[in-house]
Amino acid sequence: MDEPAVLVITSGPLHGVRVPLGAGGTTVGRQADCDGVLDDPTVSRRHAVIEPDGRGWRLRDLGSRNGTAVNGSPVAGSAPLRAGDIVSFGSVDARLETAAAPAAASAGSDFRIGDQAAGQIHNVGRDQINYVRAERESFLADIAAAKTKGRWLVSVGFLGIVAGFAMFGYGVITFINGVPTATADSFGELTPLGPDVGGVPLGAIGFGLGALGSFLLIAGIVLHVSAAAKLRRLQNPR
């Protein structure tokens, strides 16, 4: 493939940035040594590579965290690219422009349709792409929120288990230490789970806190794993 090509960013703060595509392949990502550096938090350090394939260009996702899409369709492995295609790196959109099709590129590849008998339908392709992309970004936001909630539950649950174990252990040790020095009159005041706190043995409070922490920990792990599985299905549809 001889014709020069370039990716033109069409969304967000990077709007207008141009990434020329080289004959030896072009790596796109957030990392400084990429051929096309896109400084956006939704772009992975090494997000994707675009290479000539003889008939045009081929995009290959490099295991990016937020995925790559072409015209709104997630890329599983690799996908062909043609002039006017909209490529999404995370939430950053770019349009492929080539010297062979400057008119289509400058027009934004909006797939305009002429007069329709059923009432003037325009920009159908672009509207569909925008709708799919909006749904995808909303789904990614839901997944990110679920993973954040899962991590929070895991952290709180772990702290609950540690604190509960410490309280339970302190209660039991207090009881054991009090047995040798207890008299016949005071032995009945000892409880196997330590001193009372508000009428409840400290060890019992610790046991309950540990049980609650275990429940939160398991719930957080399940939520995080479920969100990660959804993200993998989005990035690698079958």
Coordinates of N, CA and C in Angstrom, one line a residue:
M1 N 0.9 -1.2 0.0 CA 0.0 0.0 0.0 C 0.9 1.2 0.0
D2 N 0.8 2.1 -1.1 CA 1.7 3.3 -1.2 C 1.1 4.6 -0.7
E3 N -0.2 4.7 -0.7 CA -0.8 6.0 -0.5 C -0.7 6.4 1.0
P4 N -0.3 7.7 1.2 CA -0.2 8.1 2.6 C -1.6 8.1 3.3
A5 N -1.5 7.9 4.6 CA -2.8 7.9 5.4 C -2.5 8.5 6.8
V6 N -3.5 9.0 7.4 CA -3.4 9.7 8.7 C -4.6 9.5 9.5
L7 N -4.5 9.4 10.8 CA -5.6 9.3 11.7 C -5.8 10.8 12.3
V8 N -7.0 11.3 12.2 CA -7.3 12.6 12.7 C -8.3 12.5 13.9
I9 N -7.8 12.9 15.0 CA -8.6 12.8 16.2 C -9.9 13.7 16.1
T10 N -11.0 13.2 16.4 CA -12.3 13.9 16.1 C -13.1 14.2 17.4
S11 N -12.5 13.8 18.6 CA -13.2 14.0 19.8 C -12.3 14.5 21.0
G12 N -12.9 15.2 22.0 CA -12.3 15.5 23.2 C -11.2 16.5 23.0
P13 N -10.3 16.7 24.1 CA -9.2 17.7 24.1 C -8.2 17.5 23.0
L14 N -8.1 16.3 22.5 CA -7.1 16.0 21.4 C -7.7 16.2 20.0
H15 N -8.8 16.8 19.9 CA -9.5 17.0 18.6 C -8.5 17.8 17.7
G16 N -8.4 17.2 16.5 CA -7.5 17.8 15.5 C -6.1 17.3 15.4
V17 N -5.7 16.5 16.4 CA -4.4 15.9 16.4 C -4.3 14.9 15.3
R18 N -3.2 14.9 14.5 CA -3.0 14.0 13.4 C -1.9 13.0 13.7
V19 N -2.2 11.8 13.4 CA -1.2 10.7 13.6 C -0.9 10.1 12.2
P20 N 0.2 10.4 11.6 CA 0.5 9.8 10.3 C 0.7 8.3 10.4
L21 N 0.3 7.5 9.5 CA 0.5 6.1 9.5 C 1.7 5.7 8.6
G22 N 2.7 5.0 9.2 CA 3.9 4.6 8.5 C 3.8 3.3 7.8
A23 N 4.6 3.0 6.8 CA 4.6 1.8 6.1 C 5.0 0.6 6.9
G24 N 5.8 0.9 8.0 CA 6.3 -0.2 8.9 C 5.3 -0.4 10.0
G25 N 4.2 0.2 10.1 CA 3.2 0.0 11.2 C 3.3 1.2 12.1
T26 N 2.2 1.5 12.7 CA 2.1 2.7 13.6 C 1.5 2.2 14.9
T27 N 2.2 2.4 16.0 CA 1.7 2.0 17.4 C 1.1 3.2 18.0
V28 N -0.2 3.0 18.5 CA -0.9 4.1 19.1 C -1.1 3.8 20.6
G29 N -0.8 4.8 21.5 CA -1.0 4.5 22.9 C -0.6 5.8 23.7
R30 N -0.6 5.6 25.0 CA -0.3 6.7 25.9 C 1.2 6.8 26.2
Q31 N 1.9 5.7 26.0 CA 3.3 5.7 26.3 C 4.1 6.6 25.3
A32 N 5.2 7.2 25.8 CA 5.9 8.2 25.1 C 6.6 7.6 23.8
D33 N 6.9 6.3 23.9 CA 7.7 5.8 22.7 C 6.7 5.2 21.6
C34 N 5.4 5.4 21.8 CA 4.5 5.1 20.7 C 4.6 6.0 19.5
D35 N 4.3 5.5 18.3 CA 4.4 6.4 17.1 C 3.3 7.5 17.2
G36 N 2.2 7.1 17.7 CA 1.1 8.1 17.9 C 0.7 8.2 19.4
V37 N 1.2 9.2 20.0 CA 0.9 9.3 21.5 C -0.4 10.0 21.7
L38 N -1.3 9.3 22.4 CA -2.6 9.9 22.8 C -2.7 10.0 24.3
D39 N -2.5 11.2 24.8 CA -2.4 11.4 26.3 C -3.9 11.5 26.8
D40 N -4.5 10.4 27.0 CA -5.9 10.3 27.5 C -5.9 9.1 28.5
P41 N -6.6 9.3 29.6 CA -6.6 8.2 30.6 C -7.3 7.0 30.2
T42 N -8.2 7.0 29.1 CA -8.9 5.8 28.7 C -8.0 5.1 27.6
V43 N -6.9 5.6 27.2 CA -6.0 5.0 26.3 C -4.9 4.2 27.0
S44 N -4.7 3.0 26.7 CA -3.7 2.2 27.3 C -2.3 2.6 26.9
R45 N -1.3 2.2 27.7 CA 0.1 2.6 27.3 C 0.5 2.2 25.9
R46 N 0.2 1.0 25.6 CA 0.4 0.5 24.2 C -1.0 0.0 23.8
H47 N -1.8 0.7 23.1 CA -3.2 0.4 22.9 C -3.5 -0.4 21.7
A48 N -2.9 0.0 20.5 CA -3.2 -0.8 19.3 C -2.1 -0.4 18.3
V49 N -2.0 -1.2 17.2 CA -1.1 -1.0 16.1 C -1.8 -1.1 14.8
I50 N -1.5 -0.2 13.9 CA -2.1 -0.1 12.6 C -1.0 -0.4 11.5
E51 N -1.3 -1.4 10.7 CA -0.3 -1.8 9.7 C -0.9 -1.9 8.3
P52 N -0.1 -1.7 7.3 CA -0.7 -1.9 5.9 C -0.8 -3.4 5.6
D53 N -1.9 -3.7 4.9 CA -2.1 -5.1 4.6 C -2.2 -5.4 3.1
G54 N -1.8 -4.5 2.3 CA -1.8 -4.8 0.8 C -3.0 -4.1 0.2
R55 N -4.2 -4.2 0.8 CA -5.4 -3.7 0.2 C -5.8 -2.4 1.0
G56 N -5.3 -2.2 2.1 CA -5.6 -1.0 2.9 C -4.8 -1.0 4.2
W57 N -5.5 -1.0 5.3 CA -4.8 -1.0 6.6 C -5.5 -2.0 7.5
R58 N -4.8 -2.5 8.5 CA -5.4 -3.4 9.4 C -5.0 -2.9 10.8
L59 N -6.0 -2.9 11.7 CA -5.8 -2.5 13.1 C -5.8 -3.7 14.0
R60 N -4.8 -3.7 14.9 CA -4.7 -4.9 15.8 C -4.7 -4.3 17.3
D61 N -5.6 -4.7 18.1 CA -5.7 -4.3 19.5 C -4.5 -5.0 20.2
L62 N -3.8 -4.3 21.1 CA -2.7 -4.9 21.9 C -3.1 -5.2 23.3
G63 N -4.3 -5.7 23.5 CA -4.8 -6.0 24.8 C -5.1 -4.8 25.7
S64 N -5.6 -3.8 25.0 CA -5.9 -2.5 25.7 C -7.0 -2.8 26.8
R65 N -6.9 -1.9 27.8 CA -7.9 -2.1 29.0 C -9.3 -1.7 28.6
N66 N -9.4 -0.6 27.8 CA -10.8 -0.1 27.5 C -11.2 -0.5 26.1
G67 N -10.4 -1.2 25.4 CA -10.8 -1.8 24.1 C -10.7 -0.8 22.9
T68 N -10.8 -1.4 21.8 CA -10.7 -0.6 20.5 C -11.9 -1.0 19.7
A69 N -12.4 0.0 18.9 CA -13.6 -0.2 18.1 C -13.4 0.4 16.8
V70 N -14.1 -0.2 15.7 CA -14.1 0.4 14.4 C -15.6 0.6 14.0
N71 N -15.9 1.9 13.8 CA -17.3 2.3 13.5 C -18.3 1.7 14.5
G72 N -17.8 1.8 15.8 CA -18.7 1.4 16.9 C -18.7 -0.1 17.2
S73 N -18.0 -0.9 16.4 CA -17.9 -2.4 16.7 C -16.6 -2.7 17.4
P74 N -16.7 -3.3 18.6 CA -15.4 -3.7 19.3 C -14.6 -4.6 18.4
V75 N -13.2 -4.4 18.5 CA -12.3 -5.2 17.7 C -11.8 -6.4 18.6
A76 N -12.0 -7.6 18.1 CA -11.5 -8.8 18.7 C -10.3 -9.2 17.9
G77 N -9.1 -8.9 18.4 CA -7.9 -9.3 17.7 C -7.5 -8.2 16.7
S78 N -8.0 -8.3 15.4 CA -7.7 -7.3 14.4 C -8.9 -7.1 13.5
A79 N -8.9 -6.0 12.8 CA -10.0 -5.6 11.9 C -9.4 -4.8 10.8
P80 N -10.0 -4.9 9.5 CA -9.5 -4.0 8.4 C -10.0 -2.6 8.6
L81 N -9.2 -1.7 8.0 CA -9.6 -0.3 8.1 C -9.6 0.3 6.6
R82 N -10.6 1.1 6.4 CA -10.7 1.8 5.1 C -10.9 3.3 5.3
A83 N -10.6 4.1 4.3 CA -10.8 5.5 4.4 C -12.1 5.9 4.9
G84 N -12.2 6.8 5.9 CA -13.4 7.3 6.5 C -13.9 6.5 7.7
D85 N -13.2 5.4 8.0 CA -13.6 4.6 9.2 C -13.3 5.4 10.5
I86 N -14.2 5.2 11.4 CA -14.0 5.9 12.8 C -13.4 4.8 13.7
V87 N -12.3 5.1 14.2 CA -11.6 4.2 15.2 C -11.7 4.8 16.6
S88 N -12.1 4.0 17.5 CA -12.2 4.4 18.9 C -11.1 3.7 19.8
F89 N -10.2 4.5 20.3 CA -9.2 4.0 21.3 C -9.7 4.5 22.7
G90 N -10.3 3.5 23.4 CA -11.0 3.9 24.6 C -12.1 4.9 24.3
S91 N -12.1 6.1 24.8 CA -13.1 7.2 24.5 C -12.6 8.2 23.5
V92 N -11.4 7.9 22.9 CA -10.8 8.9 21.9 C -11.2 8.3 20.5
D93 N -11.8 9.2 19.7 CA -12.2 8.8 18.4 C -11.3 9.4 17.3
A94 N -11.0 8.7 16.3 CA -10.2 9.2 15.2 C -10.8 8.7 13.9
R95 N -10.6 9.5 12.8 CA -11.0 9.2 11.5 C -9.8 8.9 10.6
L96 N -9.9 7.8 9.8 CA -8.8 7.4 8.9 C -9.0 8.2 7.6
E97 N -8.0 9.0 7.3 CA -8.0 9.7 6.0 C -6.9 9.2 5.1
T98 N -7.1 9.1 3.9 CA -6.1 8.7 2.9 C -6.1 9.7 1.7
A99 N -5.0 9.7 1.0 CA -4.9 10.6 -0.1 C -5.8 10.2 -1.2
A100 N -6.2 8.9 -1.3 CA -7.0 8.3 -2.3 C -8.5 8.7 -2.1
A101 N -8.8 9.1 -0.9 CA -10.2 9.5 -0.7 C -10.3 10.7 0.2
P102 N -9.7 11.9 -0.2 CA -9.8 13.1 0.6 C -11.2 13.6 0.8
A103 N -12.0 13.5 -0.2 CA -13.4 14.1 -0.1 C -14.1 13.3 1.0
A104 N -14.1 12.0 1.0 CA -14.8 11.2 2.0 C -14.3 11.5 3.4
A105 N -12.9 11.7 3.5 CA -12.3 11.9 4.8 C -12.7 13.3 5.3
S106 N -12.7 14.3 4.5 CA -13.0 15.7 4.9 C -14.4 15.8 5.3
A107 N -15.3 15.0 4.6 CA -16.7 15.1 4.9 C -17.0 14.4 6.2
G108 N -16.1 13.7 6.9 CA -16.3 13.1 8.1 C -16.9 11.7 8.0
S109 N -17.0 11.2 6.7 CA -17.5 9.9 6.5 C -18.9 9.7 7.2
D110 N -19.8 10.7 6.8 CA -21.1 10.6 7.5 C -22.2 9.8 6.8
F111 N -21.8 9.1 5.7 CA -22.7 8.2 5.1 C -24.1 8.8 4.7
R112 N -24.0 10.0 4.1 CA -25.2 10.7 3.8 C -26.1 10.0 2.8
I113 N -27.4 10.0 2.9 CA -28.3 9.3 2.0 C -29.2 10.3 1.4
G114 N -29.5 10.1 0.1 CA -30.3 11.1 -0.6 C -31.8 11.1 -0.1
D115 N -32.6 11.8 -0.9 CA -34.0 11.9 -0.5 C -34.7 10.6 -0.3
Q116 N -35.5 10.5 0.7 CA -36.2 9.2 1.0 C -37.7 9.5 0.9
A117 N -38.4 8.4 0.4 CA -39.8 8.6 0.3 C -40.5 8.7 1.6
A118 N -39.9 8.1 2.6 CA -40.5 8.1 3.9 C -40.1 9.2 4.8
G119 N -39.5 10.3 4.2 CA -39.3 11.5 5.0 C -37.9 11.9 5.4
Q120 N -37.0 12.1 4.4 CA -35.7 12.8 4.6 C -34.9 12.2 5.7
I121 N -34.3 11.0 5.5 CA -33.4 10.4 6.5 C -32.0 10.8 6.1
H122 N -31.2 11.4 7.0 CA -29.9 11.8 6.7 C -28.9 11.3 7.7
N123 N -27.6 11.1 7.3 CA -26.6 10.7 8.3 C -26.9 9.5 9.0
V124 N -27.5 8.5 8.4 CA -27.9 7.3 9.1 C -26.7 6.6 9.7
G125 N -25.7 6.4 8.8 CA -24.5 5.6 9.3 C -23.9 6.3 10.5
R126 N -23.7 7.6 10.4 CA -23.0 8.3 11.5 C -23.9 8.3 12.8
D127 N -25.2 8.4 12.6 CA -26.1 8.4 13.8 C -26.0 7.0 14.5
Q128 N -25.9 6.0 13.7 CA -25.8 4.6 14.3 C -24.5 4.4 15.0
I129 N -23.4 4.9 14.4 CA -22.1 4.8 15.0 C -22.1 5.6 16.3
N130 N -22.6 6.8 16.3 CA -22.6 7.6 17.6 C -23.5 6.9 18.6
Y131 N -24.6 6.3 18.2 CA -25.5 5.6 19.2 C -24.7 4.4 19.8
V132 N -24.1 3.6 18.9 CA -23.4 2.4 19.4 C -22.2 2.9 20.3
R133 N -21.5 3.9 19.9 CA -20.4 4.4 20.7 C -20.9 4.9 22.1
A134 N -22.0 5.6 22.1 CA -22.5 6.1 23.4 C -22.9 5.0 24.3
E135 N -23.5 4.0 23.7 CA -23.9 2.8 24.5 C -22.7 2.1 25.1
R136 N -21.6 2.0 24.3 CA -20.4 1.3 24.7 C -19.7 2.1 25.8
E137 N -19.7 3.5 25.7 CA -19.0 4.3 26.7 C -19.8 4.2 28.0
S138 N -21.2 4.2 27.9 CA -22.0 4.0 29.1 C -21.7 2.7 29.8
F139 N -21.6 1.6 29.0 CA -21.3 0.3 29.5 C -20.0 0.2 30.2
L140 N -19.0 0.9 29.6 CA -17.6 0.9 30.2 C -17.7 1.7 31.5
A141 N -18.4 2.8 31.6 CA -18.5 3.5 32.8 C -19.2 2.7 33.9
D142 N -20.2 1.9 33.5 CA -20.9 1.0 34.5 C -19.9 0.0 35.0
I143 N -19.1 -0.6 34.1 CA -18.1 -1.6 34.5 C -17.1 -1.0 35.5
A144 N -16.6 0.2 35.1 CA -15.6 0.9 36.0 C -16.1 1.1 37.4
A145 N -17.4 1.6 37.4 CA -18.1 1.8 38.7 C -18.2 0.6 39.5
A146 N -18.6 -0.5 38.9 CA -18.7 -1.8 39.6 C -17.4 -2.3 40.1
K147 N -16.3 -2.1 39.3 CA -15.0 -2.6 39.8 C -14.5 -1.7 41.0
T148 N -14.8 -0.4 40.9 CA -14.5 0.5 42.0 C -15.2 0.1 43.3
K149 N -16.5 -0.2 43.2 CA -17.3 -0.6 44.3 C -16.8 -2.0 44.8
G150 N -16.4 -2.9 43.9 CA -15.9 -4.2 44.4 C -14.6 -4.0 45.2
R151 N -13.7 -3.1 44.7 CA -12.5 -2.9 45.4 C -12.8 -2.3 46.8
W152 N -13.7 -1.4 46.9 CA -14.1 -0.8 48.2 C -14.6 -1.8 49.1
L153 N -15.5 -2.7 48.6 CA -16.1 -3.8 49.5 C -15.0 -4.7 50.0
V154 N -14.0 -5.0 49.1 CA -12.9 -5.9 49.5 C -12.1 -5.3 50.6
S155 N -11.8 -4.0 50.5 CA -11.0 -3.3 51.5 C -11.7 -3.2 52.8
V156 N -13.0 -2.8 52.8 CA -13.7 -2.7 54.0 C -13.9 -4.1 54.7
G157 N -14.2 -5.1 53.9 CA -14.4 -6.4 54.4 C -13.1 -6.9 55.0
F158 N -11.9 -6.7 54.4 CA -10.7 -7.1 55.0 C -10.4 -6.5 56.3
L159 N -10.7 -5.2 56.4 CA -10.5 -4.4 57.7 C -11.4 -5.0 58.7
G160 N -12.6 -5.3 58.3 CA -13.6 -5.9 59.3 C -13.1 -7.2 59.9
I161 N -12.6 -8.0 59.0 CA -12.1 -9.3 59.4 C -10.9 -9.2 60.4
V162 N -10.0 -8.3 60.1 CA -8.8 -8.1 60.9 C -9.3 -7.5 62.3
A163 N -10.1 -6.5 62.3 CA -10.6 -5.9 63.5 C -11.4 -6.9 64.3
G164 N -12.3 -7.7 63.7 CA -13.1 -8.6 64.4 C -12.2 -9.7 65.0
F165 N -11.2 -10.2 64.3 CA -10.4 -11.3 64.8 C -9.6 -10.8 66.0
A166 N -9.1 -9.5 65.9 CA -8.4 -8.9 67.0 C -9.3 -8.8 68.3
M167 N -10.5 -8.3 68.1 CA -11.4 -8.2 69.2 C -11.8 -9.6 69.8
F168 N -12.0 -10.6 69.0 CA -12.4 -11.9 69.4 C -11.2 -12.5 70.2
G169 N -10.0 -12.4 69.6 CA -8.8 -12.9 70.3 C -8.5 -12.2 71.6
Y170 N -8.7 -10.9 71.7 CA -8.5 -10.2 72.9 C -9.5 -10.7 74.0
G171 N -10.7 -10.9 73.6 CA -11.7 -11.4 74.6 C -11.4 -12.7 75.1
V172 N -11.0 -13.6 74.2 CA -10.6 -15.0 74.7 C -9.4 -15.0 75.6
I173 N -8.4 -14.2 75.2 CA -7.1 -14.1 76.0 C -7.4 -13.5 77.3
T174 N -8.3 -12.5 77.4 CA -8.7 -11.9 78.7 C -9.3 -12.9 79.6
F175 N -10.2 -13.8 79.0 CA -10.8 -14.8 79.8 C -9.8 -15.8 80.4
I176 N -8.9 -16.2 79.5 CA -7.8 -17.2 79.9 C -6.9 -16.7 81.0
N177 N -6.5 -15.4 80.8 CA -5.7 -14.8 81.8 C -6.3 -14.6 83.1
G178 N -7.7 -14.5 83.1 CA -8.4 -14.2 84.3 C -8.7 -15.5 85.1
V179 N -8.6 -16.6 84.5 CA -9.0 -17.9 85.2 C -8.1 -18.2 86.4
P180 N -6.7 -18.1 86.2 CA -5.9 -18.5 87.3 C -6.0 -17.6 88.6
T181 N -6.4 -16.4 88.4 CA -6.5 -15.5 89.5 C -7.9 -15.3 90.1
A182 N -8.8 -16.0 89.4 CA -10.2 -15.9 89.8 C -10.5 -16.6 91.1
T183 N -11.3 -16.0 92.0 CA -11.7 -16.7 93.2 C -13.1 -17.3 93.0
A184 N -13.5 -18.0 94.0 CA -14.8 -18.7 93.9 C -15.9 -17.7 93.7
D185 N -15.8 -16.5 94.3 CA -16.8 -15.5 94.1 C -16.7 -14.8 92.8
S186 N -15.5 -14.6 92.3 CA -15.3 -13.8 91.1 C -15.3 -14.6 89.8
F187 N -15.2 -16.0 89.9 CA -15.1 -16.8 88.7 C -16.4 -16.7 87.9
G188 N -17.5 -16.6 88.6 CA -18.8 -16.5 87.9 C -18.9 -15.2 87.0
E189 N -18.1 -14.2 87.3 CA -18.2 -13.0 86.6 C -17.4 -13.0 85.3
L190 N -16.5 -14.1 85.2 CA -15.8 -14.2 83.9 C -16.7 -14.8 82.8
T191 N -16.5 -14.3 81.6 CA -17.2 -14.8 80.5 C -16.2 -15.3 79.5
P192 N -16.5 -16.4 78.8 CA -15.5 -17.0 77.8 C -15.1 -16.1 76.7
L193 N -15.9 -15.0 76.4 CA -15.5 -14.1 75.3 C -15.1 -12.8 75.8
G194 N -14.6 -12.7 77.0 CA -14.0 -11.4 77.5 C -15.0 -10.5 78.1
P195 N -14.6 -9.3 78.5 CA -15.4 -8.3 79.2 C -16.6 -7.9 78.3
D196 N -17.6 -7.5 79.0 CA -18.8 -7.0 78.3 C -18.6 -5.5 77.8
V197 N -19.2 -5.2 76.6 CA -19.2 -3.9 76.1 C -20.7 -3.6 75.8
G198 N -21.3 -2.8 76.6 CA -22.7 -2.5 76.4 C -23.6 -3.7 76.6
G199 N -23.1 -4.6 77.5 CA -23.9 -5.8 77.8 C -23.6 -6.9 76.8
V200 N -22.7 -6.8 75.9 CA -22.4 -7.8 74.9 C -20.9 -8.2 75.1
P201 N -20.5 -9.4 75.2 CA -19.1 -9.8 75.3 C -18.3 -9.3 74.1
L202 N -17.1 -8.8 74.4 CA -16.2 -8.2 73.4 C -15.9 -9.2 72.3
G203 N -15.7 -10.5 72.7 CA -15.4 -11.5 71.7 C -16.6 -11.8 70.8
A204 N -17.8 -11.7 71.3 CA -19.0 -11.8 70.4 C -19.1 -10.7 69.4
I205 N -18.8 -9.5 69.9 CA -18.8 -8.3 68.9 C -17.8 -8.6 67.8
G206 N -16.6 -9.0 68.3 CA -15.5 -9.3 67.3 C -15.9 -10.4 66.3
F207 N -16.6 -11.4 66.8 CA -17.0 -12.5 65.9 C -18.0 -12.0 64.9
G208 N -18.9 -11.2 65.3 CA -19.9 -10.6 64.4 C -19.3 -9.7 63.4
L209 N -18.3 -8.9 63.8 CA -17.7 -8.0 62.9 C -16.9 -8.7 61.9
G210 N -16.2 -9.8 62.3 CA -15.5 -10.6 61.4 C -16.3 -11.3 60.4
A211 N -17.5 -11.8 60.8 CA -18.5 -12.4 59.9 C -19.0 -11.4 58.9
L212 N -19.3 -10.2 59.3 CA -19.7 -9.2 58.4 C -18.6 -8.8 57.4
G213 N -17.4 -8.7 57.9 CA -16.3 -8.5 57.0 C -16.1 -9.5 56.0
S214 N -16.3 -10.8 56.4 CA -16.1 -11.9 55.4 C -17.2 -11.8 54.3
F215 N -18.4 -11.4 54.7 CA -19.5 -11.3 53.7 C -19.1 -10.2 52.7
L216 N -18.7 -9.0 53.3 CA -18.3 -7.9 52.4 C -17.2 -8.3 51.5
L217 N -16.2 -9.0 52.0 CA -15.0 -9.4 51.2 C -15.5 -10.3 50.0
I218 N -16.3 -11.3 50.3 CA -16.7 -12.2 49.3 C -17.6 -11.4 48.2
A219 N -18.5 -10.5 48.7 CA -19.3 -9.8 47.8 C -18.5 -8.9 46.9
G220 N -17.4 -8.3 47.4 CA -16.5 -7.4 46.7 C -15.8 -8.2 45.6
I221 N -15.3 -9.4 46.0 CA -14.6 -10.2 45.0 C -15.5 -10.6 43.9
V222 N -16.7 -11.1 44.2 CA -17.7 -11.5 43.2 C -18.0 -10.3 42.2
L223 N -18.2 -9.1 42.8 CA -18.5 -8.0 42.0 C -17.4 -7.6 41.1
H224 N -16.2 -7.6 41.6 CA -15.0 -7.3 40.8 C -14.8 -8.3 39.7
V225 N -14.9 -9.6 40.0 CA -14.7 -10.6 39.0 C -15.7 -10.5 37.9
S226 N -17.0 -10.3 38.3 CA -18.1 -10.1 37.3 C -17.8 -9.0 36.4
A227 N -17.4 -7.8 36.9 CA -17.1 -6.6 36.1 C -16.0 -6.9 35.1
A228 N -14.9 -7.6 35.6 CA -13.8 -7.9 34.7 C -14.2 -8.9 33.6
A229 N -15.1 -9.8 33.9 CA -15.6 -10.7 32.9 C -16.4 -10.0 31.8
K230 N -17.2 -9.0 32.3 CA -18.0 -8.3 31.3 C -17.1 -7.4 30.4
L231 N -16.0 -6.9 31.0 CA -15.1 -6.1 30.2 C -14.4 -7.0 29.1
R232 N -14.0 -8.2 29.5 CA -13.4 -9.1 28.6 C -14.3 -9.5 27.5
R233 N -15.6 -9.7 27.8 CA -16.6 -10.1 26.8 C -16.8 -8.9 25.8
L234 N -16.7 -7.7 26.3 CA -16.9 -6.5 25.5 C -15.7 -6.4 24.5
Q235 N -14.5 -6.6 25.0 CA -13.3 -6.5 24.2 C -13.1 -7.6 23.3
N236 N -13.6 -8.8 23.6 CA -13.3 -10.0 22.8 C -14.7 -10.7 22.6
P237 N -15.6 -10.1 21.8 CA -16.9 -10.8 21.6 C -16.7 -12.0 20.7
R238 N -17.5 -13.0 21.0 CA -17.4 -14.3 20.2 C -18.4 -14.3 19.1

